């Protein structure tokens, strides 16, 4: 599907970058990561400073690898100078998957990323950049919920647990992406970097088919996806 975002990017004469400058700029402003990762006003100040300092075609909220996993209940480890991480795991069995409650957009810190997009569109001067949301892909969220201790075992020995978990995650992610569109985002960056150790079958089964379904359900001419996956091939780029 053609989108305004894709058409504009492809028409530019120079390659554009999405500058992930929020963390260093926030620290320069003497704001703890735990502050601007959890407070809408603090993050908004940081991002307005980023745009004033660097300009650019794109601007997006602070990338946070725990946003969606936290919404599902993962406890957090918060540090003033380090990105937020997991303090525990949620899933080690099918019973754990069944116990998960599917969140709604706006639950916990998803409210921060959604509000920041809307406020940026309101407050940035013309000409405005593309204001993008950012969200983690289905397999990325699954890995945060499972944790490193159980990841290899579930991936390779209990794939049915991972399938069930991904089915639940995919009952949330499309609604979350729609919420970015509702809050006036021009699109989202979907972060789903896959490891080379995954087989082609695992990539398709646990990630690519879900990513494709997510994009097909949500993307429209005024709302596009930018897939962050270094292992993407031409077939995926055609979505």
Backbone as numpy.savetxt, mean C-alpha at the origin, in Angstrom:
# Nx Ny Nz CAx CAy CAz Cx Cy Cz
-6.99 -1.26 -19.52 -7.82 -0.06 -19.52 -6.95 1.19 -19.52
-7.29 2.14 -20.37 -6.58 3.41 -20.36 -7.04 4.24 -19.16
-6.09 4.92 -18.52 -6.41 5.80 -17.41 -5.75 7.15 -17.64
-6.30 8.18 -17.02 -5.72 9.52 -17.12 -4.30 9.51 -16.58
-4.08 8.78 -15.49 -2.75 8.69 -14.90 -1.76 8.09 -15.88
-2.10 6.95 -16.47 -1.19 6.29 -17.41 -0.96 7.14 -18.65
-2.01 7.73 -19.19 -1.86 8.56 -20.39 -0.93 9.73 -20.13
-1.06 10.35 -18.97 -0.21 11.50 -18.66 1.24 11.08 -18.49
1.46 10.00 -17.77 2.84 9.52 -17.56 3.49 9.16 -18.89
2.77 8.46 -19.74 3.34 8.03 -21.02 3.59 9.20 -21.96
2.88 10.30 -21.76 3.06 11.46 -22.64 4.21 12.36 -22.21
4.73 12.15 -21.00 5.82 12.99 -20.52 7.10 12.68 -21.28
7.87 13.71 -21.55 9.09 13.54 -22.34 10.24 12.99 -21.49
10.19 13.20 -20.19 11.23 12.70 -19.30 10.65 11.69 -18.33
11.47 10.71 -17.96 11.03 9.73 -16.97 10.86 10.41 -15.62
9.76 10.10 -14.95 9.46 10.70 -13.66 9.73 9.70 -12.54
10.04 10.25 -11.35 10.27 9.40 -10.19 9.23 9.73 -9.13
8.94 8.73 -8.31 8.11 8.94 -7.13 9.07 8.97 -5.95
9.29 10.15 -5.41 10.34 10.36 -4.43 9.85 10.00 -3.02
10.40 8.95 -2.40 9.97 8.57 -1.04 10.73 9.38 0.01
10.45 10.68 0.06 11.24 11.59 0.90 10.60 11.89 2.25
9.44 11.31 2.54 8.73 11.69 3.76 9.52 11.36 5.02
10.16 10.19 5.06 10.88 9.83 6.28 12.03 10.79 6.56
12.96 11.03 5.62 14.05 11.96 5.94 13.58 13.39 6.19
12.59 13.85 5.43 12.09 15.21 5.65 11.41 15.31 7.01
10.64 14.30 7.37 9.99 14.31 8.68 10.99 14.36 9.82
12.06 13.59 9.71 13.08 13.60 10.75 13.81 14.94 10.79
14.03 15.55 9.62 14.63 16.89 9.59 13.73 17.91 10.28
12.44 17.68 10.24 11.48 18.58 10.90 11.33 18.25 12.39
12.18 17.35 12.89 12.15 16.93 14.30 10.83 16.25 14.67
10.26 15.56 13.71 9.06 14.78 13.98 9.44 13.30 14.04
9.03 12.63 15.09 9.29 11.20 15.20 8.46 10.45 14.17
9.02 9.36 13.65 8.26 8.53 12.71 6.95 8.07 13.35
7.01 7.76 14.63 5.79 7.33 15.32 4.74 8.43 15.35
5.17 9.70 15.18 4.21 10.81 15.15 3.57 10.94 13.78
4.40 11.05 12.71 3.77 11.30 11.42 3.23 10.04 10.76
3.50 8.87 11.35 2.87 7.65 10.86 1.53 7.39 11.52
1.21 8.16 12.55 -0.03 7.91 13.29 -0.93 9.13 13.38
-0.44 10.30 13.00 -1.19 11.53 13.15 -1.39 12.20 11.79
-2.63 12.46 11.43 -2.94 13.02 10.11 -2.30 14.38 9.91
-2.43 15.28 10.88 -1.90 16.63 10.72 -0.38 16.62 10.60
0.29 15.79 11.40 1.75 15.72 11.33 2.20 15.20 9.97
1.54 14.16 9.46 1.92 13.64 8.15 1.63 14.64 7.05
0.53 15.36 7.16 0.21 16.37 6.17 1.28 17.46 6.12
1.74 17.92 7.27 2.80 18.92 7.32 4.06 18.42 6.63
4.42 17.16 6.90 5.62 16.58 6.29 5.48 16.54 4.77
4.34 16.08 4.28 4.16 15.92 2.83 4.07 17.26 2.12
3.47 18.26 2.73 3.46 19.59 2.14 4.88 20.14 2.05
5.70 19.83 3.06 7.11 20.23 3.04 7.86 19.50 1.94
7.57 18.21 1.77 8.20 17.44 0.69 7.90 18.07 -0.66
6.64 18.40 -0.89 6.27 18.98 -2.19 6.90 20.35 -2.38
6.93 21.16 -1.33 7.55 22.48 -1.43 9.04 22.37 -1.73
9.69 21.35 -1.16 11.14 21.19 -1.33 11.52 20.59 -2.67
10.73 19.64 -3.16 11.13 18.87 -4.33 10.19 19.00 -5.53
8.95 19.43 -5.29 8.00 19.47 -6.40 7.75 18.07 -6.94
7.65 17.96 -8.26 7.48 16.65 -8.88 6.07 16.39 -9.35
5.95 15.34 -10.14 4.66 14.98 -10.74 3.77 14.20 -9.79
4.38 13.52 -8.81 3.63 12.64 -7.91 3.86 13.02 -6.46
2.85 12.79 -5.64 2.99 12.92 -4.19 2.09 11.86 -3.56
2.62 11.17 -2.56 1.84 10.10 -1.94 2.08 10.08 -0.45
1.16 9.49 0.33 1.34 9.40 1.78 2.58 8.59 2.14
2.91 8.65 3.42 4.03 7.86 3.93 3.76 6.38 3.67
4.76 5.71 3.04 4.59 4.27 2.84 4.76 3.55 4.16
3.81 2.73 4.51 3.77 2.05 5.80 3.42 0.59 5.55
4.38 -0.29 5.77 4.15 -1.70 5.43 3.21 -2.41 6.40
2.81 -1.73 7.48 1.96 -2.38 8.48 0.51 -1.91 8.48
0.16 -0.95 7.64 -1.17 -0.35 7.70 -2.28 -1.40 7.62
-2.24 -2.22 6.59 -3.33 -3.20 6.38 -3.28 -4.32 7.41
-2.08 -4.80 7.74 -1.96 -5.86 8.73 -2.46 -5.39 10.09
-2.16 -4.14 10.43 -2.67 -3.59 11.69 -4.19 -3.55 11.68
-4.78 -3.19 10.55 -6.24 -3.15 10.46 -6.86 -4.52 10.73
-6.13 -5.58 10.39 -6.60 -6.94 10.66 -6.29 -7.38 12.10
-5.54 -6.55 12.85 -5.30 -6.87 14.25 -3.87 -7.09 14.67
-2.91 -7.02 13.74 -1.52 -7.25 14.10 -1.04 -6.19 15.10
-0.45 -6.60 16.24 0.09 -5.62 17.17 1.35 -4.96 16.59
1.58 -3.71 16.96 2.65 -2.93 16.35 3.83 -2.73 17.30
5.00 -2.62 16.69 6.21 -2.18 17.39 6.52 -0.77 16.90
6.46 0.21 17.79 6.59 1.61 17.41 7.89 2.17 17.97
8.66 2.83 17.09 9.93 3.44 17.47 9.97 4.85 16.89
10.58 5.77 17.60 10.60 7.16 17.15 11.33 7.35 15.84
12.35 6.52 15.57 13.20 6.76 14.40 13.23 5.61 13.40
12.38 4.61 13.61 12.33 3.47 12.70 10.91 3.28 12.19
10.76 2.79 10.94 9.42 2.49 10.44 8.69 1.52 11.36
7.40 1.67 11.46 6.59 0.82 12.33 6.66 -0.63 11.85
6.82 -1.55 12.79 6.90 -2.97 12.47 5.91 -3.77 13.29
5.94 -5.08 13.10 5.02 -5.97 13.82 5.63 -6.38 15.15
4.80 -6.41 16.19 5.24 -6.88 17.50 4.78 -8.31 17.76
4.07 -8.89 16.82 3.59 -10.26 16.97 2.94 -10.71 15.68
2.55 -11.96 15.64 1.91 -12.51 14.44 0.44 -12.82 14.72
-0.33 -12.89 13.65 -1.76 -13.15 13.78 -2.17 -14.52 13.25
-1.39 -15.08 12.33 -1.84 -16.27 11.60 -0.77 -17.35 11.60
-1.12 -18.52 12.12 -0.25 -19.68 12.02 -1.03 -20.94 11.64
-2.35 -20.80 11.45 -3.18 -21.97 11.16 -4.48 -21.51 10.50
-5.23 -22.47 9.96 -6.54 -22.16 9.40 -7.48 -21.60 10.45
-7.36 -22.09 11.67 -8.22 -21.57 12.75 -7.95 -20.08 12.97
-6.68 -19.68 12.89 -6.35 -18.26 13.03 -6.97 -17.44 11.90
-6.93 -17.98 10.68 -7.53 -17.27 9.55 -9.03 -17.09 9.77
-9.68 -18.16 10.21 -11.13 -18.10 10.43 -11.49 -17.07 11.49
-10.59 -16.85 12.45 -10.87 -15.92 13.55 -10.68 -14.46 13.15
-10.01 -14.21 12.03 -9.76 -12.83 11.62 -11.07 -12.12 11.28
-11.19 -10.90 11.74 -12.33 -10.05 11.39 -11.91 -9.13 10.26
-12.68 -9.10 9.19 -12.34 -8.27 8.04 -12.62 -6.81 8.38
-11.61 -5.95 8.33 -11.81 -4.54 8.69 -12.51 -3.77 7.57
-12.89 -2.56 7.89 -13.44 -1.64 6.90 -12.47 -0.48 6.72
-12.43 0.12 5.54 -11.58 1.30 5.35 -11.92 2.37 6.39
-10.88 2.98 6.94 -11.06 3.93 8.02 -10.79 3.33 9.38
-10.57 1.99 9.43 -10.25 1.34 10.69 -8.79 1.58 11.04
-8.55 1.90 12.29 -7.20 2.17 12.80 -6.49 3.19 11.92
-5.23 2.94 11.54 -4.47 4.00 10.86 -4.78 4.12 9.37
-5.66 3.29 8.84 -6.07 3.55 7.45 -6.77 4.90 7.34
-7.33 5.37 8.44 -7.96 6.69 8.41 -6.95 7.79 8.13
-5.69 7.59 8.56 -4.65 8.60 8.33 -4.32 8.70 6.85
-4.03 7.58 6.21 -3.64 7.63 4.80 -4.78 8.11 3.91
-6.00 7.76 4.26 -7.14 8.21 3.46 -7.38 9.71 3.64
-7.30 10.19 4.87 -7.52 11.62 5.11 -6.41 12.46 4.51
-5.18 11.99 4.57 -4.05 12.76 4.05 -4.22 13.02 2.55
-4.66 12.01 1.81 -4.87 12.19 0.37 -5.89 13.30 0.11
-7.00 13.23 0.80 -8.05 14.24 0.60 -7.55 15.64 0.96
-6.83 15.77 2.07 -6.35 17.07 2.51 -5.27 17.62 1.59
-4.43 16.75 1.05 -3.44 17.21 0.08 -4.11 17.80 -1.16
-5.14 17.10 -1.65 -5.84 17.62 -2.83 -6.49 18.98 -2.54
-6.92 19.18 -1.31 -7.55 20.45 -0.95 -6.53 21.58 -0.81
-5.34 21.28 -0.29 -4.43 22.34 0.14 -3.26 22.60 -0.80
-2.94 21.68 -1.67 -1.83 21.92 -2.59 -2.19 23.00 -3.59
-1.25 23.88 -3.91 -1.52 24.92 -4.91 -1.53 24.34 -6.31
-2.16 25.06 -7.22 -2.12 24.68 -8.63 -0.77 25.07 -9.22
-0.26 24.33 -10.19 -0.79 23.05 -10.67 -0.49 21.93 -9.68
-1.49 21.15 -9.37 -1.33 20.09 -8.38 -0.63 18.89 -9.01
0.19 18.17 -8.22 0.74 16.91 -8.70 -0.34 15.83 -8.68
-0.02 14.68 -9.24 -0.87 13.52 -9.02 -0.72 13.12 -7.55
-1.82 13.15 -6.83 -1.81 12.72 -5.43 -2.27 11.27 -5.39
-1.38 10.41 -4.96 -1.63 8.97 -4.99 -1.78 8.42 -3.59
-2.62 7.41 -3.45 -2.60 6.62 -2.25 -1.49 5.58 -2.35
-1.23 4.90 -1.27 -0.27 3.79 -1.32 -0.82 2.67 -0.45
-0.74 1.46 -0.97 -1.24 0.31 -0.23 -0.38 -0.91 -0.55
-0.35 -1.84 0.37 0.40 -3.07 0.18 -0.45 -4.10 -0.53
0.20 -4.91 -1.37 -0.49 -5.93 -2.13 -0.89 -7.11 -1.27
-1.70 -8.02 -1.80 -2.26 -9.11 -1.00 -1.22 -10.03 -0.38
-0.21 -10.44 -1.15 0.79 -11.34 -0.57 1.65 -10.62 0.45
1.91 -9.34 0.23 2.67 -8.55 1.19 1.93 -8.45 2.51
0.62 -8.21 2.45 -0.18 -8.16 3.68 -0.20 -9.52 4.36
-0.34 -10.58 3.57 -0.36 -11.93 4.15 0.93 -12.22 4.90
2.05 -11.82 4.33 3.33 -12.09 4.99 3.44 -11.34 6.31
2.92 -10.12 6.36 2.95 -9.37 7.62 2.07 -10.04 8.67
0.95 -10.59 8.26 0.05 -11.26 9.21 0.63 -12.58 9.71
1.35 -13.27 8.84 1.94 -14.57 9.21 3.23 -14.39 10.00
4.06 -13.44 9.60 5.34 -13.23 10.27 6.42 -14.14 9.72
7.66 -13.73 9.93 8.78 -14.47 9.36 8.95 -15.86 9.97
8.58 -16.01 11.24 8.78 -17.30 11.92 8.03 -18.43 11.23
6.82 -18.16 10.75 5.99 -19.21 10.16 5.90 -19.12 8.64
6.54 -18.11 8.04 6.31 -17.83 6.63 6.69 -18.99 5.72
7.90 -19.47 5.82 8.36 -20.53 4.90 7.52 -21.80 5.05
7.17 -22.12 6.29 6.38 -23.33 6.52 5.01 -23.23 5.87
4.34 -22.11 6.05 3.00 -21.96 5.48 3.06 -21.85 3.97
4.04 -21.10 3.47 4.17 -20.94 2.02 4.38 -22.28 1.32
5.25 -23.11 1.87 5.66 -24.32 1.16 4.97 -25.60 1.64
4.49 -25.62 2.90 3.93 -26.85 3.44 2.43 -26.75 3.75
1.93 -25.53 3.93 0.50 -25.35 4.22 -0.10 -24.28 3.31
-0.01 -24.47 2.00 -0.50 -23.44 1.09 -1.99 -23.17 1.22
-2.74 -24.16 1.74 -4.18 -23.94 1.91 -4.45 -22.85 2.95
-3.55 -22.71 3.93 -3.68 -21.63 4.91 -3.49 -20.28 4.23
-2.49 -20.21 3.37 -2.22 -18.96 2.66 -3.36 -18.62 1.70
-3.91 -19.62 1.02 -5.05 -19.37 0.13 -6.23 -18.79 0.91
-6.53 -19.38 2.06 -7.65 -18.91 2.87 -7.41 -17.49 3.38
-6.17 -17.22 3.78 -5.83 -15.88 4.26 -5.96 -14.85 3.15
-5.48 -15.18 1.97 -5.57 -14.26 0.84 -7.01 -13.98 0.45
-7.86 -14.99 0.56 -9.28 -14.77 0.27 -9.87 -13.72 1.22
-9.46 -13.78 2.49 -9.96 -12.78 3.45 -9.37 -11.40 3.16
-8.09 -11.35 2.87 -7.45 -10.07 2.57 -8.11 -9.42 1.37
-8.47 -10.24 0.38 -9.09 -9.70 -0.83 -10.55 -9.29 -0.62
-11.07 -9.52 0.55 -12.39 -8.98 0.89 -12.25 -7.59 1.51
-11.01 -7.17 1.74 -10.75 -5.83 2.28 -10.07 -4.90 1.27
-9.06 -5.39 0.56 -8.24 -4.50 -0.27 -9.04 -3.75 -1.35
-9.98 -4.38 -2.07 -10.73 -3.59 -3.05 -11.50 -2.43 -2.41
-12.09 -2.66 -1.25 -12.80 -1.57 -0.56 -11.83 -0.47 -0.15
-10.64 -0.86 0.29 -9.63 0.12 0.69 -9.19 0.95 -0.52
-8.98 0.30 -1.65 -8.61 1.04 -2.86 -9.73 1.97 -3.30
-10.98 1.49 -3.25 -12.12 2.35 -3.58 -12.16 3.57 -2.65
-11.78 3.38 -1.39 -11.80 4.49 -0.44 -10.79 5.57 -0.82
-9.65 5.19 -1.37 -8.71 6.19 -1.87 -9.36 7.00 -3.00
-10.03 6.31 -3.90 -10.72 7.00 -5.00 -11.79 7.95 -4.45
-12.54 7.49 -3.47 -13.59 8.31 -2.86 -13.00 9.56 -2.21
-11.76 9.45 -1.71 -11.09 10.58 -1.07 -10.24 11.39 -2.05
-10.55 11.26 -3.33 -10.00 12.12 -4.39 -8.58 11.79 -4.82
-8.06 10.62 -4.46 -6.75 10.22 -4.99 -6.84 10.02 -6.50
-5.75 10.31 -7.19 -5.69 10.08 -8.63 -5.38 8.62 -8.96
-4.97 7.87 -7.97 -4.64 6.47 -8.15 -3.93 5.98 -6.90
-3.39 4.77 -6.97 -2.62 4.23 -5.85 -1.36 3.55 -6.38
-0.33 3.59 -5.56 0.83 2.73 -5.76 0.55 1.44 -5.00
0.57 0.32 -5.68 0.32 -0.99 -5.08 1.66 -1.69 -4.91
2.10 -1.81 -3.67 3.42 -2.37 -3.39 3.33 -3.87 -3.17
3.85 -4.63 -4.11 3.82 -6.09 -4.05 5.13 -6.63 -4.61
6.27 -6.33 -3.95 7.55 -6.84 -4.45 7.70 -8.33 -4.14
7.83 -9.14 -5.17 7.89 -10.59 -5.01 9.34 -11.05 -4.97
9.59 -12.07 -4.16 10.93 -12.62 -4.04 11.24 -13.54 -5.22
12.50 -13.55 -5.62 12.91 -14.43 -6.71 12.79 -15.90 -6.32
12.80 -16.19 -5.02 12.70 -17.58 -4.57 11.32 -18.19 -4.81
10.31 -17.36 -5.05 8.98 -17.88 -5.35 8.98 -18.53 -6.73
8.34 -19.67 -6.85 8.20 -20.29 -8.16 7.18 -19.51 -8.98
7.19 -19.75 -10.29 6.21 -19.09 -11.15 4.79 -19.46 -10.72
4.59 -20.71 -10.32 3.27 -21.14 -9.87 2.86 -20.41 -8.60
3.80 -20.25 -7.66 3.48 -19.55 -6.42 3.17 -18.08 -6.68
3.92 -17.44 -7.57 3.65 -16.03 -7.89 2.24 -15.87 -8.45
1.86 -16.76 -9.33 0.53 -16.67 -9.93 -0.55 -16.99 -8.90
-0.36 -18.06 -8.14 -1.39 -18.52 -7.21 -1.60 -17.55 -6.04
-0.50 -17.05 -5.49 -0.59 -16.28 -4.25 -0.55 -14.77 -4.44
-0.21 -14.31 -5.63 -0.11 -12.86 -5.81 -0.76 -12.36 -7.08
-0.26 -12.78 -8.23 -0.60 -12.10 -9.48 -2.09 -12.17 -9.80
-2.73 -13.31 -9.57 -4.16 -13.39 -9.90 -4.99 -12.48 -8.99
-4.54 -12.33 -7.74 -5.25 -11.45 -6.82 -5.01 -9.98 -7.19
-3.77 -9.65 -7.55 -3.47 -8.28 -7.97 -4.28 -7.92 -9.20
-4.33 -8.83 -10.16 -5.09 -8.58 -11.38 -6.57 -8.34 -11.07
-7.13 -9.16 -10.18 -8.55 -9.00 -9.82 -8.78 -7.67 -9.11
-7.86 -7.29 -8.24 -7.98 -6.01 -7.53 -8.00 -4.84 -8.50
-7.07 -4.85 -9.44 -7.00 -3.76 -10.42 -8.26 -3.74 -11.28
-8.70 -4.91 -11.73 -9.89 -4.96 -12.59 -11.14 -4.48 -11.86
-11.22 -4.72 -10.56 -12.40 -4.31 -9.80 -12.45 -2.81 -9.55
-11.29 -2.17 -9.45 -11.25 -0.79 -8.94 -10.83 0.23 -9.99
-9.90 -0.12 -10.87 -9.35 0.87 -11.80 -10.43 1.39 -12.74
-10.36 2.68 -13.03 -11.27 3.30 -13.99 -10.52 4.43 -14.68
-11.09 5.07 -15.68 -10.34 6.09 -16.43 -9.79 7.22 -15.58
-10.38 7.49 -14.40 -9.90 8.58 -13.55 -9.13 8.10 -12.34
-8.88 6.81 -12.26 -8.20 6.26 -11.08 -7.34 5.08 -11.53
-6.02 5.26 -11.47 -5.12 4.23 -11.98 -4.28 3.58 -10.89
-3.64 2.48 -11.26 -2.73 1.76 -10.36 -1.31 1.85 -10.91
-0.36 2.03 -10.01 1.06 1.87 -10.33 1.55 0.69 -9.52
1.95 -0.38 -10.19 2.37 -1.61 -9.52 3.86 -1.55 -9.20
4.17 -1.67 -7.91 5.57 -1.75 -7.49 5.92 -3.23 -7.30
6.50 -3.80 -8.35 6.91 -5.20 -8.33 8.05 -5.35 -9.33
9.31 -5.39 -8.85 10.44 -5.48 -9.77 10.42 -6.72 -10.65
9.66 -7.74 -10.28 9.61 -8.97 -11.07 8.43 -9.00 -12.03
7.73 -7.87 -12.18 6.59 -7.82 -13.10 7.06 -8.06 -14.53
6.23 -8.77 -15.30 6.57 -9.00 -16.70 5.61 -8.21 -17.58
5.78 -8.31 -18.89 4.99 -7.49 -19.81 3.50 -7.81 -19.71
3.16 -9.07 -19.44 1.74 -9.43 -19.33 1.08 -8.70 -18.17
1.80 -8.58 -17.04 1.24 -7.88 -15.89 1.17 -6.38 -16.16
2.15 -5.83 -16.85 2.16 -4.40 -17.14 1.02 -4.02 -18.06
0.43 -4.99 -18.75 -0.69 -4.71 -19.66 -2.03 -4.63 -18.95
-2.07 -4.94 -17.65 -3.34 -4.91 -16.92 -3.95 -3.51 -16.98
